[in-house]
GROMACS .gro file of C-alpha atoms in nm:
model
  170
    1UNK     CA    1  -2.833  -0.713   0.042
    2UNK     CA    2  -2.620  -0.816   0.335
    3UNK     CA    3  -2.303  -0.583   0.231
    4UNK     CA    4  -2.033  -0.532   0.491
    5UNK     CA    5  -1.937  -0.188   0.612
    6UNK     CA    6  -1.592  -0.089   0.535
    7UNK     CA    7  -1.472  -0.168   0.903
    8UNK     CA    8  -1.646  -0.493   0.882
    9UNK     CA    9  -1.490  -0.591   0.529
   10UNK     CA   10  -1.118  -0.481   0.721
   11UNK     CA   11  -1.221  -0.732   1.003
   12UNK     CA   12  -1.323  -1.015   0.760
   13UNK     CA   13  -1.159  -1.316   0.640
   14UNK     CA   14  -0.985  -1.271   0.324
   15UNK     CA   15  -0.903  -1.462   0.014
   16UNK     CA   16  -0.539  -1.560   0.041
   17UNK     CA   17  -0.440  -1.382  -0.251
   18UNK     CA   18  -0.259  -1.042  -0.305
   19UNK     CA   19  -0.309  -0.883  -0.667
   20UNK     CA   20   0.018  -0.708  -0.793
   21UNK     CA   21  -0.002  -0.448  -1.066
   22UNK     CA   22   0.322  -0.398  -1.257
   23UNK     CA   23   0.293  -0.026  -1.420
   24UNK     CA   24  -0.060  -0.065  -1.516
   25UNK     CA   25  -0.103   0.304  -1.664
   26UNK     CA   26  -0.483   0.316  -1.661
   27UNK     CA   27  -0.645   0.476  -1.349
   28UNK     CA   28  -0.976   0.298  -1.468
   29UNK     CA   29  -0.797  -0.045  -1.457
   30UNK     CA   30  -0.658   0.021  -1.125
   31UNK     CA   31  -1.000   0.111  -0.964
   32UNK     CA   32  -1.130  -0.147  -1.156
   33UNK     CA   33  -0.926  -0.415  -0.998
   34UNK     CA   34  -0.954  -0.282  -0.666
   35UNK     CA   35  -1.350  -0.297  -0.704
   36UNK     CA   36  -1.303  -0.656  -0.842
   37UNK     CA   37  -1.057  -0.735  -0.530
   38UNK     CA   38  -1.310  -0.608  -0.274
   39UNK     CA   39  -1.591  -0.830  -0.432
   40UNK     CA   40  -1.392  -1.150  -0.368
   41UNK     CA   41  -1.214  -0.977  -0.018
   42UNK     CA   42  -0.856  -1.017  -0.166
   43UNK     CA   43  -0.611  -0.992   0.075
   44UNK     CA   44  -0.431  -0.672  -0.080
   45UNK     CA   45  -0.340  -0.484  -0.412
   46UNK     CA   46   0.007  -0.384  -0.431
   47UNK     CA   47   0.061  -0.089  -0.681
   48UNK     CA   48   0.378  -0.097  -0.842
   49UNK     CA   49   0.609   0.145  -1.044
   50UNK     CA   50   0.395   0.388  -1.229
   51UNK     CA   51   0.076   0.268  -1.122
   52UNK     CA   52  -0.149   0.494  -0.960
   53UNK     CA   53  -0.240   0.506  -0.619
   54UNK     CA   54  -0.555   0.654  -0.457
   55UNK     CA   55  -0.703   0.916  -0.398
   56UNK     CA   56  -0.733   0.976  -0.743
   57UNK     CA   57  -1.042   1.098  -0.941
   58UNK     CA   58  -1.028   0.838  -1.193
   59UNK     CA   59  -0.967   0.540  -0.949
   60UNK     CA   60  -1.226   0.637  -0.746
   61UNK     CA   61  -1.464   0.639  -1.056
   62UNK     CA   62  -1.415   0.278  -1.118
   63UNK     CA   63  -1.326   0.153  -0.733
   64UNK     CA   64  -1.642   0.318  -0.598
   65UNK     CA   65  -1.492   0.317  -0.267
   66UNK     CA   66  -1.307  -0.002  -0.291
   67UNK     CA   67  -0.999   0.211  -0.240
   68UNK     CA   68  -1.101   0.268   0.107
   69UNK     CA   69  -1.199  -0.101   0.187
   70UNK     CA   70  -0.898  -0.342   0.016
   71UNK     CA   71  -0.566  -0.280   0.151
   72UNK     CA   72  -0.329  -0.123  -0.063
   73UNK     CA   73   0.026  -0.058  -0.124
   74UNK     CA   74   0.267   0.138  -0.328
   75UNK     CA   75   0.626  -0.036  -0.443
   76UNK     CA   76   0.893   0.136  -0.664
   77UNK     CA   77   0.902  -0.188  -0.856
   78UNK     CA   78   0.706  -0.508  -0.917
   79UNK     CA   79   1.023  -0.703  -0.861
   80UNK     CA   80   1.074  -0.533  -0.489
   81UNK     CA   81   0.677  -0.641  -0.423
   82UNK     CA   82   0.754  -1.023  -0.561
   83UNK     CA   83   1.039  -1.055  -0.315
   84UNK     CA   84   0.879  -0.929  -0.027
   85UNK     CA   85   0.582  -1.154  -0.086
   86UNK     CA   86   0.809  -1.436  -0.155
   87UNK     CA   87   1.001  -1.364   0.197
   88UNK     CA   88   0.696  -1.441   0.361
   89UNK     CA   89   0.626  -1.778   0.197
   90UNK     CA   90   0.376  -1.664  -0.089
   91UNK     CA   91   0.395  -1.808  -0.404
   92UNK     CA   92   0.381  -1.550  -0.685
   93UNK     CA   93   0.310  -1.636  -0.996
   94UNK     CA   94   0.267  -1.403  -1.310
   95UNK     CA   95  -0.017  -1.379  -1.568
   96UNK     CA   96   0.148  -1.360  -1.895
   97UNK     CA   97   0.179  -1.583  -2.183
   98UNK     CA   98   0.517  -1.739  -2.181
   99UNK     CA   99   0.701  -2.061  -2.195
  100UNK     CA  100   0.593  -2.307  -1.986
  101UNK     CA  101   0.317  -2.110  -1.846
  102UNK     CA  102   0.021  -2.337  -1.680
  103UNK     CA  103  -0.322  -2.279  -1.830
  104UNK     CA  104  -0.549  -2.124  -1.573
  105UNK     CA  105  -0.823  -2.375  -1.580
  106UNK     CA  106  -0.526  -2.640  -1.478
  107UNK     CA  107  -0.413  -2.459  -1.197
  108UNK     CA  108  -0.568  -2.573  -0.853
  109UNK     CA  109  -0.446  -2.327  -0.566
  110UNK     CA  110  -0.368  -2.535  -0.232
  111UNK     CA  111  -0.617  -2.470   0.052
  112UNK     CA  112  -0.395  -2.312   0.340
  113UNK     CA  113  -0.165  -2.157   0.061
  114UNK     CA  114  -0.081  -1.796   0.011
  115UNK     CA  115  -0.090  -1.663  -0.334
  116UNK     CA  116  -0.022  -1.372  -0.523
  117UNK     CA  117  -0.080  -1.317  -0.876
  118UNK     CA  118   0.111  -1.044  -1.090
  119UNK     CA  119  -0.064  -0.861  -1.375
  120UNK     CA  120   0.117  -0.644  -1.638
  121UNK     CA  121   0.084  -0.320  -1.807
  122UNK     CA  122  -0.153  -0.282  -2.083
  123UNK     CA  123   0.098  -0.289  -2.384
  124UNK     CA  124   0.420  -0.458  -2.227
  125UNK     CA  125   0.254  -0.685  -1.962
  126UNK     CA  126   0.453  -0.819  -1.709
  127UNK     CA  127   0.834  -0.697  -1.694
  128UNK     CA  128   1.045  -1.014  -1.786
  129UNK     CA  129   1.268  -0.968  -1.463
  130UNK     CA  130   0.931  -1.020  -1.273
  131UNK     CA  131   0.839  -1.345  -1.474
  132UNK     CA  132   1.189  -1.458  -1.396
  133UNK     CA  133   1.177  -1.423  -1.015
  134UNK     CA  134   0.781  -1.549  -1.017
  135UNK     CA  135   0.699  -1.884  -0.871
  136UNK     CA  136   0.554  -1.987  -1.233
  137UNK     CA  137   0.295  -1.793  -1.467
  138UNK     CA  138  -0.088  -1.842  -1.521
  139UNK     CA  139  -0.206  -1.811  -1.893
  140UNK     CA  140  -0.591  -1.768  -1.980
  141UNK     CA  141  -0.673  -1.983  -2.270
  142UNK     CA  142  -0.788  -1.730  -2.560
  143UNK     CA  143  -0.984  -1.890  -2.898
  144UNK     CA  144  -1.029  -1.574  -3.110
  145UNK     CA  145  -0.796  -1.372  -3.323
  146UNK     CA  146  -0.690  -1.138  -3.014
  147UNK     CA  147  -0.372  -1.259  -2.785
  148UNK     CA  148  -0.439  -1.016  -2.499
  149UNK     CA  149  -0.710  -0.913  -2.285
  150UNK     CA  150  -0.777  -0.591  -2.065
  151UNK     CA  151  -0.576  -0.605  -1.741
  152UNK     CA  152  -0.850  -0.557  -1.531
  153UNK     CA  153  -1.072  -0.834  -1.739
  154UNK     CA  154  -0.789  -1.072  -1.665
  155UNK     CA  155  -0.791  -0.967  -1.319
  156UNK     CA  156  -1.153  -1.032  -1.271
  157UNK     CA  157  -1.113  -1.351  -1.447
  158UNK     CA  158  -0.818  -1.488  -1.222
  159UNK     CA  159  -0.926  -1.357  -0.892
  160UNK     CA  160  -1.261  -1.568  -0.968
  161UNK     CA  161  -1.065  -1.847  -1.056
  162UNK     CA  162  -0.882  -1.853  -0.692
  163UNK     CA  163  -1.200  -1.749  -0.497
  164UNK     CA  164  -1.385  -2.036  -0.696
  165UNK     CA  165  -1.110  -2.319  -0.601
  166UNK     CA  166  -1.041  -2.167  -0.266
  167UNK     CA  167  -1.411  -2.081  -0.117
  168UNK     CA  168  -1.619  -2.367  -0.285
  169UNK     CA  169  -1.815  -2.146  -0.543
  170UNK     CA  170  -2.018  -2.352  -0.777
   0.00000   0.00000   0.00000
């Protein structure tokens, strides 16, 4: 199946995208985001605030080892992570329903750019101070009765959008 070893993965070219988890409380969601990040060779996952960190049995259950391949760091707050990323020239976009947000299908990342997406707590979403500090907001169009999705599902949709745009996936 042409799967990379962990060592090959670490040496491989990465999608220029960092995923920032802002107070995500479910270890299963953290593991799922790590696993999806591995699938698309995301540059890194930043685990912020109360977001759990490996090693943890519940993270491993859904990550299936991706916690070993994907680079990750912990920050006390997502705001600290956002400021550090922006200090390196990374465009930071919160994924949130907000006034003035850009619908995800309308957003086309520029080749050669470096991006980060912030995904929020399962109940409260992305902290307002993080939204305010972000370079913009992305929103996933929704057409049903609910106005939110599971954070790991959201991560999969957003990561795929960046991969499709930047890697010319069909």
